[in-house]
């Protein structure tokens, strides 16, 4: 069984044990593989030991106990990067290029190995990128330029994610592809930004759902958002953004349940208060993304209002 953690960008706050180091990309494995793409969540940020307690390695560990992989085993190839946006996936030597190369390499191996499972979480950083100091949403959250910028970010995200999933489907037509939606880290905290942050998150999730629902992509959506509603104070790490150990366990259980085709069963030792009622978001019917002027103004307000903590800029490599 091979376990590779191949982030293209180093994250100084994360220490990966040498025993979990990377094998050469061209080395043929003797088992099918689980390929993970994504941002800091897939990388394991927020967990005490990201390489073992992030949701990706936890999912891999759970799948190894499944009868499906009892004889063959299952390799893990995690190429996620902290701070990644949907656009970053398409960069030269980015995650999509790495994923396609890995798929091609395994297809040509003598053992005829294949990528059987692919998961991807992306999108949270697309909207958060608007919190850069030069963002027009800082100066005028309700202004036309801010609204146009947010529309553009969401439109680009839809195009980027569609390109990524289309390319993966073409390269690995038999693989099971799972896309996770985004949760509101403020959910259940009672803080003033809970509502507007929730609106921003649901805008992103509207894009994720629209793309993942395209029949030709044969992609399965893993709903994380509703699980976290009302529970953010229990499952989010001290940085206020990433999942803590329990949060990663919830993500892993949700993904594993979808892969195994069973209901989600949260671990009994995790604090699980009743979830709050999700924030309703009405579809304006005018642009296919469910965006109204009120939502855009609210998103601009939460971006300018300090939703992003300093830890975000550390992960993005900008502090």
PDB file of C-alpha atoms in Angstrom:
ATOM      1  CA  UNK A   1       0.000   0.000   0.000  1.00  0.00           C
ATOM      2  CA  UNK A   2       1.398   3.370  -0.996  1.00  0.00           C
ATOM      3  CA  UNK A   3       0.629   6.634   0.796  1.00  0.00           C
ATOM      4  CA  UNK A   4       1.761   9.819  -0.858  1.00  0.00           C
ATOM      5  CA  UNK A   5       1.261  13.371   0.289  1.00  0.00           C
ATOM      6  CA  UNK A   6       2.286  15.595  -2.601  1.00  0.00           C
ATOM      7  CA  UNK A   7       1.535  19.255  -1.911  1.00  0.00           C
ATOM      8  CA  UNK A   8       3.130  21.507  -4.519  1.00  0.00           C
ATOM      9  CA  UNK A   9       3.410  24.314  -1.970  1.00  0.00           C
ATOM     10  CA  UNK A  10       4.979  23.710   1.410  1.00  0.00           C
ATOM     11  CA  UNK A  11       2.956  24.667   4.489  1.00  0.00           C
ATOM     12  CA  UNK A  12       5.346  25.601   7.285  1.00  0.00           C
ATOM     13  CA  UNK A  13       2.753  25.032  10.001  1.00  0.00           C
ATOM     14  CA  UNK A  14       2.286  21.388   8.996  1.00  0.00           C
ATOM     15  CA  UNK A  15       4.714  18.606   9.745  1.00  0.00           C
ATOM     16  CA  UNK A  16       4.360  15.425   7.718  1.00  0.00           C
ATOM     17  CA  UNK A  17       6.112  12.348   9.146  1.00  0.00           C
ATOM     18  CA  UNK A  18       8.922  11.086   6.982  1.00  0.00           C
ATOM     19  CA  UNK A  19       7.357   7.630   7.015  1.00  0.00           C
ATOM     20  CA  UNK A  20       4.481   9.102   5.010  1.00  0.00           C
ATOM     21  CA  UNK A  21       6.744  10.630   2.400  1.00  0.00           C
ATOM     22  CA  UNK A  22       6.243  10.439  -1.334  1.00  0.00           C
ATOM     23  CA  UNK A  23       7.166   7.582  -3.585  1.00  0.00           C
ATOM     24  CA  UNK A  24       8.352   8.431  -7.058  1.00  0.00           C
ATOM     25  CA  UNK A  25       5.394   9.443  -9.215  1.00  0.00           C
ATOM     26  CA  UNK A  26       6.315   7.002 -11.934  1.00  0.00           C
ATOM     27  CA  UNK A  27       6.605   4.025  -9.612  1.00  0.00           C
ATOM     28  CA  UNK A  28       3.877   1.505 -10.345  1.00  0.00           C
ATOM     29  CA  UNK A  29       1.711   0.512  -7.384  1.00  0.00           C
ATOM     30  CA  UNK A  30       0.005  -2.809  -6.796  1.00  0.00           C
ATOM     31  CA  UNK A  31      -3.394  -1.523  -5.684  1.00  0.00           C
ATOM     32  CA  UNK A  32      -6.157   0.785  -6.878  1.00  0.00           C
ATOM     33  CA  UNK A  33      -5.951   4.347  -5.604  1.00  0.00           C
ATOM     34  CA  UNK A  34      -7.903   7.083  -3.889  1.00  0.00           C
ATOM     35  CA  UNK A  35      -6.884  10.468  -5.324  1.00  0.00           C
ATOM     36  CA  UNK A  36      -7.668  13.599  -3.295  1.00  0.00           C
ATOM     37  CA  UNK A  37      -7.603  17.161  -4.626  1.00  0.00           C
ATOM     38  CA  UNK A  38      -8.516  20.319  -2.775  1.00  0.00           C
ATOM     39  CA  UNK A  39      -7.493  23.085  -0.444  1.00  0.00           C
ATOM     40  CA  UNK A  40      -6.411  23.245   3.200  1.00  0.00           C
ATOM     41  CA  UNK A  41      -9.317  21.033   4.304  1.00  0.00           C
ATOM     42  CA  UNK A  42      -8.138  18.113   2.173  1.00  0.00           C
ATOM     43  CA  UNK A  43      -4.584  18.829   3.348  1.00  0.00           C
ATOM     44  CA  UNK A  44      -5.755  18.422   6.937  1.00  0.00           C
ATOM     45  CA  UNK A  45      -5.308  21.948   8.309  1.00  0.00           C
ATOM     46  CA  UNK A  46      -7.039  22.277  11.679  1.00  0.00           C
ATOM     47  CA  UNK A  47      -6.369  18.705  12.761  1.00  0.00           C
ATOM     48  CA  UNK A  48      -3.647  18.162  15.345  1.00  0.00           C
ATOM     49  CA  UNK A  49      -1.913  15.688  13.047  1.00  0.00           C
ATOM     50  CA  UNK A  50      -2.996  16.570   9.480  1.00  0.00           C
ATOM     51  CA  UNK A  51      -1.287  13.576   7.879  1.00  0.00           C
ATOM     52  CA  UNK A  52      -3.237  11.136  10.044  1.00  0.00           C
ATOM     53  CA  UNK A  53      -6.266  13.023  11.374  1.00  0.00           C
ATOM     54  CA  UNK A  54      -7.340  15.075   8.358  1.00  0.00           C
ATOM     55  CA  UNK A  55     -10.506  13.922   6.639  1.00  0.00           C
ATOM     56  CA  UNK A  56      -8.651  12.504   3.623  1.00  0.00           C
ATOM     57  CA  UNK A  57      -6.420  10.059   5.546  1.00  0.00           C
ATOM     58  CA  UNK A  58      -9.358   9.222   7.843  1.00  0.00           C
ATOM     59  CA  UNK A  59     -11.479   8.373   4.798  1.00  0.00           C
ATOM     60  CA  UNK A  60      -8.656   6.281   3.390  1.00  0.00           C
ATOM     61  CA  UNK A  61      -8.306   4.447   6.707  1.00  0.00           C
ATOM     62  CA  UNK A  62     -12.030   3.707   6.778  1.00  0.00           C
ATOM     63  CA  UNK A  63     -12.031   2.426   3.200  1.00  0.00           C
ATOM     64  CA  UNK A  64      -9.237  -0.009   3.977  1.00  0.00           C
ATOM     65  CA  UNK A  65     -11.701  -1.745   6.301  1.00  0.00           C
ATOM     66  CA  UNK A  66     -14.249  -2.083   3.511  1.00  0.00           C
ATOM     67  CA  UNK A  67     -14.649  -5.512   1.919  1.00  0.00           C
ATOM     68  CA  UNK A  68     -14.279  -3.819  -1.448  1.00  0.00           C
ATOM     69  CA  UNK A  69     -10.568  -3.288  -0.813  1.00  0.00           C
ATOM     70  CA  UNK A  70      -9.888  -6.245   1.479  1.00  0.00           C
ATOM     71  CA  UNK A  71      -7.877  -8.128  -1.137  1.00  0.00           C
ATOM     72  CA  UNK A  72      -6.473  -5.355  -3.305  1.00  0.00           C
ATOM     73  CA  UNK A  73      -5.701  -2.691  -0.711  1.00  0.00           C
ATOM     74  CA  UNK A  74      -6.028   0.990  -1.593  1.00  0.00           C
ATOM     75  CA  UNK A  75      -3.313   3.569  -2.228  1.00  0.00           C
ATOM     76  CA  UNK A  76      -3.773   7.168  -1.122  1.00  0.00           C
ATOM     77  CA  UNK A  77      -2.529  10.019  -3.305  1.00  0.00           C
ATOM     78  CA  UNK A  78      -3.238  13.396  -1.704  1.00  0.00           C
ATOM     79  CA  UNK A  79      -2.181  16.315  -3.921  1.00  0.00           C
ATOM     80  CA  UNK A  80      -4.199  19.004  -2.140  1.00  0.00           C
ATOM     81  CA  UNK A  81      -2.681  22.405  -1.340  1.00  0.00           C
ATOM     82  CA  UNK A  82      -3.499  24.813   1.493  1.00  0.00           C
ATOM     83  CA  UNK A  83      -4.980  28.034   0.168  1.00  0.00           C
ATOM     84  CA  UNK A  84      -5.886  26.634  -3.240  1.00  0.00           C
ATOM     85  CA  UNK A  85      -8.652  28.243  -5.270  1.00  0.00           C
ATOM     86  CA  UNK A  86     -10.505  26.693  -8.181  1.00  0.00           C
ATOM     87  CA  UNK A  87      -8.264  28.683 -10.499  1.00  0.00           C
ATOM     88  CA  UNK A  88      -5.123  27.331  -8.843  1.00  0.00           C
ATOM     89  CA  UNK A  89      -6.183  23.816  -9.824  1.00  0.00           C
ATOM     90  CA  UNK A  90      -5.702  24.755 -13.479  1.00  0.00           C
ATOM     91  CA  UNK A  91      -2.262  26.321 -13.170  1.00  0.00           C
ATOM     92  CA  UNK A  92       0.773  24.795 -14.861  1.00  0.00           C
ATOM     93  CA  UNK A  93       1.948  21.917 -12.655  1.00  0.00           C
ATOM     94  CA  UNK A  94      -1.191  22.470 -10.617  1.00  0.00           C
ATOM     95  CA  UNK A  95      -3.367  19.814  -9.076  1.00  0.00           C
ATOM     96  CA  UNK A  96      -5.295  18.978 -12.242  1.00  0.00           C
ATOM     97  CA  UNK A  97      -2.095  18.482 -14.219  1.00  0.00           C
ATOM     98  CA  UNK A  98      -0.682  16.323 -11.426  1.00  0.00           C
ATOM     99  CA  UNK A  99      -3.891  14.301 -11.225  1.00  0.00           C
ATOM    100  CA  UNK A 100      -4.005  13.648 -14.964  1.00  0.00           C
ATOM    101  CA  UNK A 101      -0.350  12.606 -14.947  1.00  0.00           C
ATOM    102  CA  UNK A 102      -1.009  10.209 -12.076  1.00  0.00           C
ATOM    103  CA  UNK A 103      -4.009   8.714 -13.848  1.00  0.00           C
ATOM    104  CA  UNK A 104      -1.977   8.237 -17.024  1.00  0.00           C
ATOM    105  CA  UNK A 105       0.965   6.719 -15.170  1.00  0.00           C
ATOM    106  CA  UNK A 106      -1.180   4.160 -13.422  1.00  0.00           C
ATOM    107  CA  UNK A 107      -3.004   3.289 -16.625  1.00  0.00           C
ATOM    108  CA  UNK A 108       0.313   2.408 -18.261  1.00  0.00           C
ATOM    109  CA  UNK A 109       1.588   0.318 -15.362  1.00  0.00           C
ATOM    110  CA  UNK A 110       1.970  -3.448 -15.888  1.00  0.00           C
ATOM    111  CA  UNK A 111      -0.556  -4.137 -13.141  1.00  0.00           C
ATOM    112  CA  UNK A 112      -3.121  -1.982 -14.974  1.00  0.00           C
ATOM    113  CA  UNK A 113      -3.843  -0.064 -11.787  1.00  0.00           C
ATOM    114  CA  UNK A 114      -6.505   2.592 -11.813  1.00  0.00           C
ATOM    115  CA  UNK A 115      -7.783   5.538  -9.850  1.00  0.00           C
ATOM    116  CA  UNK A 116     -11.031   4.209  -8.375  1.00  0.00           C
ATOM    117  CA  UNK A 117     -12.018   7.106  -6.109  1.00  0.00           C
ATOM    118  CA  UNK A 118     -11.470  10.844  -6.525  1.00  0.00           C
ATOM    119  CA  UNK A 119     -12.529  13.494  -4.021  1.00  0.00           C
ATOM    120  CA  UNK A 120     -12.269  17.250  -4.270  1.00  0.00           C
ATOM    121  CA  UNK A 121     -13.091  20.148  -1.977  1.00  0.00           C
ATOM    122  CA  UNK A 122     -12.634  23.629  -3.394  1.00  0.00           C
ATOM    123  CA  UNK A 123     -14.365  26.989  -3.430  1.00  0.00           C
ATOM    124  CA  UNK A 124     -13.958  28.456   0.032  1.00  0.00           C
ATOM    125  CA  UNK A 125     -10.852  30.381  -0.960  1.00  0.00           C
ATOM    126  CA  UNK A 126     -12.443  31.695  -4.155  1.00  0.00           C
ATOM    127  CA  UNK A 127     -14.795  33.962  -2.233  1.00  0.00           C
ATOM    128  CA  UNK A 128     -12.295  34.680   0.521  1.00  0.00           C
ATOM    129  CA  UNK A 129      -9.860  35.995  -2.058  1.00  0.00           C
ATOM    130  CA  UNK A 130     -12.106  39.048  -2.282  1.00  0.00           C
ATOM    131  CA  UNK A 131     -10.905  39.981   1.192  1.00  0.00           C
ATOM    132  CA  UNK A 132      -7.529  41.042  -0.186  1.00  0.00           C
ATOM    133  CA  UNK A 133      -6.725  44.641   0.820  1.00  0.00           C
ATOM    134  CA  UNK A 134      -7.139  45.897  -2.756  1.00  0.00           C
ATOM    135  CA  UNK A 135     -10.626  44.396  -3.141  1.00  0.00           C
ATOM    136  CA  UNK A 136     -13.309  46.899  -4.203  1.00  0.00           C
ATOM    137  CA  UNK A 137     -15.576  45.271  -1.625  1.00  0.00           C
ATOM    138  CA  UNK A 138     -13.503  46.795   1.149  1.00  0.00           C
ATOM    139  CA  UNK A 139     -14.168  50.345   0.005  1.00  0.00           C
ATOM    140  CA  UNK A 140     -17.784  49.920  -1.104  1.00  0.00           C
ATOM    141  CA  UNK A 141     -19.354  46.533  -0.194  1.00  0.00           C
ATOM    142  CA  UNK A 142     -22.687  47.470  -1.744  1.00  0.00           C
ATOM    143  CA  UNK A 143     -21.284  49.165  -4.825  1.00  0.00           C
ATOM    144  CA  UNK A 144     -21.643  48.100  -8.421  1.00  0.00           C
ATOM    145  CA  UNK A 145     -17.946  47.271  -8.764  1.00  0.00           C
ATOM    146  CA  UNK A 146     -18.077  44.946  -5.755  1.00  0.00           C
ATOM    147  CA  UNK A 147     -21.195  43.224  -7.062  1.00  0.00           C
ATOM    148  CA  UNK A 148     -19.634  42.800 -10.485  1.00  0.00           C
ATOM    149  CA  UNK A 149     -16.467  41.417  -8.903  1.00  0.00           C
ATOM    150  CA  UNK A 150     -18.379  38.852  -6.851  1.00  0.00           C
ATOM    151  CA  UNK A 151     -20.355  37.819  -9.934  1.00  0.00           C
ATOM    152  CA  UNK A 152     -17.077  37.367 -11.762  1.00  0.00           C
ATOM    153  CA  UNK A 153     -15.518  35.295  -8.988  1.00  0.00           C
ATOM    154  CA  UNK A 154     -18.493  32.947  -8.862  1.00  0.00           C
ATOM    155  CA  UNK A 155     -18.659  32.711 -12.635  1.00  0.00           C
ATOM    156  CA  UNK A 156     -14.948  31.884 -12.847  1.00  0.00           C
ATOM    157  CA  UNK A 157     -15.351  29.296 -10.131  1.00  0.00           C
ATOM    158  CA  UNK A 158     -18.153  27.617 -12.074  1.00  0.00           C
ATOM    159  CA  UNK A 159     -16.032  27.533 -15.217  1.00  0.00           C
ATOM    160  CA  UNK A 160     -12.921  26.291 -13.381  1.00  0.00           C
ATOM    161  CA  UNK A 161     -14.707  23.523 -11.517  1.00  0.00           C
ATOM    162  CA  UNK A 162     -16.477  22.403 -14.669  1.00  0.00           C
ATOM    163  CA  UNK A 163     -13.137  22.186 -16.480  1.00  0.00           C
ATOM    164  CA  UNK A 164     -11.546  20.199 -13.652  1.00  0.00           C
ATOM    165  CA  UNK A 165     -14.366  17.688 -13.348  1.00  0.00           C
ATOM    166  CA  UNK A 166     -14.707  17.302 -17.112  1.00  0.00           C
ATOM    167  CA  UNK A 167     -10.994  16.586 -17.461  1.00  0.00           C
ATOM    168  CA  UNK A 168     -11.010  14.091 -14.606  1.00  0.00           C
ATOM    169  CA  UNK A 169     -14.057  12.311 -16.004  1.00  0.00           C
ATOM    170  CA  UNK A 170     -12.488  12.038 -19.459  1.00  0.00           C
ATOM    171  CA  UNK A 171      -9.197  10.744 -18.041  1.00  0.00           C
ATOM    172  CA  UNK A 172     -10.778   8.319 -15.571  1.00  0.00           C
ATOM    173  CA  UNK A 173     -14.191   7.373 -16.972  1.00  0.00           C
ATOM    174  CA  UNK A 174     -14.757   4.572 -14.440  1.00  0.00           C
ATOM    175  CA  UNK A 175     -13.653   6.450 -11.346  1.00  0.00           C
ATOM    176  CA  UNK A 176     -16.111   7.522  -8.664  1.00  0.00           C
ATOM    177  CA  UNK A 177     -15.829  11.299  -8.268  1.00  0.00           C
ATOM    178  CA  UNK A 178     -17.039  13.041  -5.101  1.00  0.00           C
ATOM    179  CA  UNK A 179     -17.293  16.811  -4.594  1.00  0.00           C
ATOM    180  CA  UNK A 180     -17.724  18.245  -1.108  1.00  0.00           C
ATOM    181  CA  UNK A 181     -19.670  21.443  -0.564  1.00  0.00           C
ATOM    182  CA  UNK A 182     -18.613  24.189   1.876  1.00  0.00           C
ATOM    183  CA  UNK A 183     -19.704  24.745   5.485  1.00  0.00           C
ATOM    184  CA  UNK A 184     -20.192  28.003   7.400  1.00  0.00           C
ATOM    185  CA  UNK A 185     -17.550  28.086  10.169  1.00  0.00           C
ATOM    186  CA  UNK A 186     -19.669  30.608  12.080  1.00  0.00           C
ATOM    187  CA  UNK A 187     -22.734  28.348  12.117  1.00  0.00           C
ATOM    188  CA  UNK A 188     -24.144  28.108  15.631  1.00  0.00           C
ATOM    189  CA  UNK A 189     -21.696  30.555  17.168  1.00  0.00           C
ATOM    190  CA  UNK A 190     -24.223  33.358  17.551  1.00  0.00           C
ATOM    191  CA  UNK A 191     -21.659  35.843  16.269  1.00  0.00           C
ATOM    192  CA  UNK A 192     -22.806  38.806  14.216  1.00  0.00           C
ATOM    193  CA  UNK A 193     -21.219  37.450  11.041  1.00  0.00           C
ATOM    194  CA  UNK A 194     -23.026  34.102  11.171  1.00  0.00           C
ATOM    195  CA  UNK A 195     -25.846  35.134   8.829  1.00  0.00           C
ATOM    196  CA  UNK A 196     -23.853  37.026   6.214  1.00  0.00           C
ATOM    197  CA  UNK A 197     -21.101  34.401   6.214  1.00  0.00           C
ATOM    198  CA  UNK A 198     -23.810  31.804   5.689  1.00  0.00           C
ATOM    199  CA  UNK A 199     -25.097  33.693   2.667  1.00  0.00           C
ATOM    200  CA  UNK A 200     -21.629  33.829   1.158  1.00  0.00           C
ATOM    201  CA  UNK A 201     -21.101  30.129   1.745  1.00  0.00           C
ATOM    202  CA  UNK A 202     -24.425  29.279   0.126  1.00  0.00           C
ATOM    203  CA  UNK A 203     -23.522  31.310  -2.944  1.00  0.00           C
ATOM    204  CA  UNK A 204     -20.408  29.178  -3.315  1.00  0.00           C
ATOM    205  CA  UNK A 205     -22.430  26.030  -2.681  1.00  0.00           C
ATOM    206  CA  UNK A 206     -24.890  27.082  -5.354  1.00  0.00           C
ATOM    207  CA  UNK A 207     -22.045  26.989  -7.855  1.00  0.00           C
ATOM    208  CA  UNK A 208     -20.684  23.672  -6.540  1.00  0.00           C
ATOM    209  CA  UNK A 209     -24.134  22.075  -6.692  1.00  0.00           C
ATOM    210  CA  UNK A 210     -24.840  23.395 -10.186  1.00  0.00           C
ATOM    211  CA  UNK A 211     -21.589  21.986 -11.543  1.00  0.00           C
ATOM    212  CA  UNK A 212     -21.730  18.665  -9.694  1.00  0.00           C
ATOM    213  CA  UNK A 213     -25.316  18.134 -10.885  1.00  0.00           C
ATOM    214  CA  UNK A 214     -24.365  17.997 -14.565  1.00  0.00           C
ATOM    215  CA  UNK A 215     -25.347  14.499 -15.656  1.00  0.00           C
ATOM    216  CA  UNK A 216     -22.470  14.036 -18.061  1.00  0.00           C
ATOM    217  CA  UNK A 217     -19.920  14.508 -15.258  1.00  0.00           C
ATOM    218  CA  UNK A 218     -21.358  11.641 -13.189  1.00  0.00           C
ATOM    219  CA  UNK A 219     -20.207  13.377 -10.015  1.00  0.00           C
ATOM    220  CA  UNK A 220     -21.589  12.741  -6.536  1.00  0.00           C
ATOM    221  CA  UNK A 221     -22.161  15.715  -4.239  1.00  0.00           C
ATOM    222  CA  UNK A 222     -21.244  15.240  -0.569  1.00  0.00           C
ATOM    223  CA  UNK A 223     -23.299  17.631   1.545  1.00  0.00           C
ATOM    224  CA  UNK A 224     -21.248  19.044   4.402  1.00  0.00           C
ATOM    225  CA  UNK A 225     -22.997  22.392   4.865  1.00  0.00           C
ATOM    226  CA  UNK A 226     -26.135  21.154   6.612  1.00  0.00           C
ATOM    227  CA  UNK A 227     -24.176  18.889   8.934  1.00  0.00           C
ATOM    228  CA  UNK A 228     -22.271  21.884  10.309  1.00  0.00           C
ATOM    229  CA  UNK A 229     -25.290  24.170  10.708  1.00  0.00           C
ATOM    230  CA  UNK A 230     -25.610  25.026  14.398  1.00  0.00           C
ATOM    231  CA  UNK A 231     -22.453  23.100  15.256  1.00  0.00           C
ATOM    232  CA  UNK A 232     -19.618  25.378  14.191  1.00  0.00           C
ATOM    233  CA  UNK A 233     -18.565  26.108  17.751  1.00  0.00           C
ATOM    234  CA  UNK A 234     -17.996  22.382  18.296  1.00  0.00           C
ATOM    235  CA  UNK A 235     -16.313  21.321  15.056  1.00  0.00           C
ATOM    236  CA  UNK A 236     -14.187  24.315  14.003  1.00  0.00           C
ATOM    237  CA  UNK A 237     -10.577  24.791  15.102  1.00  0.00           C
ATOM    238  CA  UNK A 238      -9.246  27.736  17.063  1.00  0.00           C
ATOM    239  CA  UNK A 239      -8.423  29.640  13.877  1.00  0.00           C
ATOM    240  CA  UNK A 240     -12.155  30.053  13.293  1.00  0.00           C
ATOM    241  CA  UNK A 241     -12.046  28.585   9.777  1.00  0.00           C
ATOM    242  CA  UNK A 242     -10.770  25.022   9.522  1.00  0.00           C
ATOM    243  CA  UNK A 243     -12.267  21.867  11.061  1.00  0.00           C
ATOM    244  CA  UNK A 244     -10.800  20.629  14.311  1.00  0.00           C
ATOM    245  CA  UNK A 245     -10.208  16.918  14.874  1.00  0.00           C
ATOM    246  CA  UNK A 246     -13.926  16.285  15.353  1.00  0.00           C
ATOM    247  CA  UNK A 247     -14.757  18.372  12.297  1.00  0.00           C
ATOM    248  CA  UNK A 248     -12.400  16.322  10.146  1.00  0.00           C
ATOM    249  CA  UNK A 249     -13.980  13.151  11.522  1.00  0.00           C
ATOM    250  CA  UNK A 250     -17.383  14.453  10.449  1.00  0.00           C
ATOM    251  CA  UNK A 251     -16.084  15.236   6.956  1.00  0.00           C
ATOM    252  CA  UNK A 252     -14.528  11.784   6.717  1.00  0.00           C
ATOM    253  CA  UNK A 253     -17.716  10.063   7.846  1.00  0.00           C
ATOM    254  CA  UNK A 254     -19.819  12.005   5.341  1.00  0.00           C
ATOM    255  CA  UNK A 255     -17.472  11.172   2.466  1.00  0.00           C
ATOM    256  CA  UNK A 256     -17.055   7.537   3.503  1.00  0.00           C
ATOM    257  CA  UNK A 257     -20.820   7.095   3.822  1.00  0.00           C
ATOM    258  CA  UNK A 258     -21.345   8.403   0.289  1.00  0.00           C
ATOM    259  CA  UNK A 259     -18.638   6.098  -1.065  1.00  0.00           C
ATOM    260  CA  UNK A 260     -20.117   3.108   0.734  1.00  0.00           C
ATOM    261  CA  UNK A 261     -23.685   4.029  -0.182  1.00  0.00           C
ATOM    262  CA  UNK A 262     -25.040   4.193   3.365  1.00  0.00           C
ATOM    263  CA  UNK A 263     -26.492   6.815   5.721  1.00  0.00           C
ATOM    264  CA  UNK A 264     -24.138   9.135   7.574  1.00  0.00           C
ATOM    265  CA  UNK A 265     -23.634   8.021  11.172  1.00  0.00           C
ATOM    266  CA  UNK A 266     -21.760  10.572  13.275  1.00  0.00           C
ATOM    267  CA  UNK A 267     -19.350   9.086  15.834  1.00  0.00           C
ATOM    268  CA  UNK A 268     -20.974   8.779  19.251  1.00  0.00           C
ATOM    269  CA  UNK A 269     -18.173  10.608  21.057  1.00  0.00           C
ATOM    270  CA  UNK A 270     -18.517  13.787  18.966  1.00  0.00           C
ATOM    271  CA  UNK A 271     -20.561  16.673  20.384  1.00  0.00           C
ATOM    272  CA  UNK A 272     -23.641  16.754  18.153  1.00  0.00           C
ATOM    273  CA  UNK A 273     -26.278  19.267  19.285  1.00  0.00           C
ATOM    274  CA  UNK A 274     -29.375  19.522  17.073  1.00  0.00           C
ATOM    275  CA  UNK A 275     -28.494  21.471  13.926  1.00  0.00           C
ATOM    276  CA  UNK A 276     -29.924  24.924  13.476  1.00  0.00           C
ATOM    277  CA  UNK A 277     -32.385  25.674  10.700  1.00  0.00           C
ATOM    278  CA  UNK A 278     -30.384  26.453   7.538  1.00  0.00           C
ATOM    279  CA  UNK A 279     -30.502  30.045   6.362  1.00  0.00           C
ATOM    280  CA  UNK A 280     -33.011  30.246   3.483  1.00  0.00           C
ATOM    281  CA  UNK A 281     -31.679  31.562   0.194  1.00  0.00           C
ATOM    282  CA  UNK A 282     -34.180  32.506  -2.482  1.00  0.00           C
ATOM    283  CA  UNK A 283     -33.382  32.036  -6.131  1.00  0.00           C
ATOM    284  CA  UNK A 284     -33.700  35.297  -8.023  1.00  0.00           C
ATOM    285  CA  UNK A 285     -34.252  33.371 -11.258  1.00  0.00           C
ATOM    286  CA  UNK A 286     -32.271  35.885 -13.274  1.00  0.00           C
ATOM    287  CA  UNK A 287     -28.781  34.448 -13.514  1.00  0.00           C
ATOM    288  CA  UNK A 288     -28.823  30.753 -12.641  1.00  0.00           C
ATOM    289  CA  UNK A 289     -26.660  31.246  -9.551  1.00  0.00           C
ATOM    290  CA  UNK A 290     -29.416  32.329  -7.175  1.00  0.00           C
ATOM    291  CA  UNK A 291     -27.822  35.706  -6.525  1.00  0.00           C
ATOM    292  CA  UNK A 292     -29.810  38.776  -5.559  1.00  0.00           C
ATOM    293  CA  UNK A 293     -28.537  42.272  -4.965  1.00  0.00           C
ATOM    294  CA  UNK A 294     -29.187  41.848  -1.256  1.00  0.00           C
ATOM    295  CA  UNK A 295     -27.023  38.747  -1.122  1.00  0.00           C
ATOM    296  CA  UNK A 296     -24.185  40.420  -2.952  1.00  0.00           C
ATOM    297  CA  UNK A 297     -24.263  43.386  -0.611  1.00  0.00           C
ATOM    298  CA  UNK A 298     -24.275  41.028   2.364  1.00  0.00           C
ATOM    299  CA  UNK A 299     -21.317  39.102   1.009  1.00  0.00           C
ATOM    300  CA  UNK A 300     -19.434  42.330   0.449  1.00  0.00           C
ATOM    301  CA  UNK A 301     -20.233  43.354   3.979  1.00  0.00           C
ATOM    302  CA  UNK A 302     -18.956  40.130   5.499  1.00  0.00           C
ATOM    303  CA  UNK A 303     -15.774  40.293   3.431  1.00  0.00           C
ATOM    304  CA  UNK A 304     -15.104  43.862   4.476  1.00  0.00           C
ATOM    305  CA  UNK A 305     -16.200  43.123   8.028  1.00  0.00           C
ATOM    306  CA  UNK A 306     -13.317  40.858   8.934  1.00  0.00           C
ATOM    307  CA  UNK A 307     -14.595  37.347   8.242  1.00  0.00           C
ATOM    308  CA  UNK A 308     -11.069  36.267   7.372  1.00  0.00           C
ATOM    309  CA  UNK A 309      -8.724  35.791  10.290  1.00  0.00           C
ATOM    310  CA  UNK A 310      -4.970  36.228  10.108  1.00  0.00           C
ATOM    311  CA  UNK A 311      -4.619  32.466   9.819  1.00  0.00           C
ATOM    312  CA  UNK A 312      -6.173  32.605   6.360  1.00  0.00           C
ATOM    313  CA  UNK A 313      -3.390  34.805   5.055  1.00  0.00           C
ATOM    314  CA  UNK A 314      -0.799  32.533   6.657  1.00  0.00           C
ATOM    315  CA  UNK A 315      -2.202  29.568   4.776  1.00  0.00           C
ATOM    316  CA  UNK A 316      -2.382  31.612   1.593  1.00  0.00           C
ATOM    317  CA  UNK A 317       1.295  32.466   2.080  1.00  0.00           C
ATOM    318  CA  UNK A 318       0.721  36.207   2.252  1.00  0.00           C
ATOM    319  CA  UNK A 319       1.742  37.179   5.753  1.00  0.00           C
TER     320      UNK A 319
END
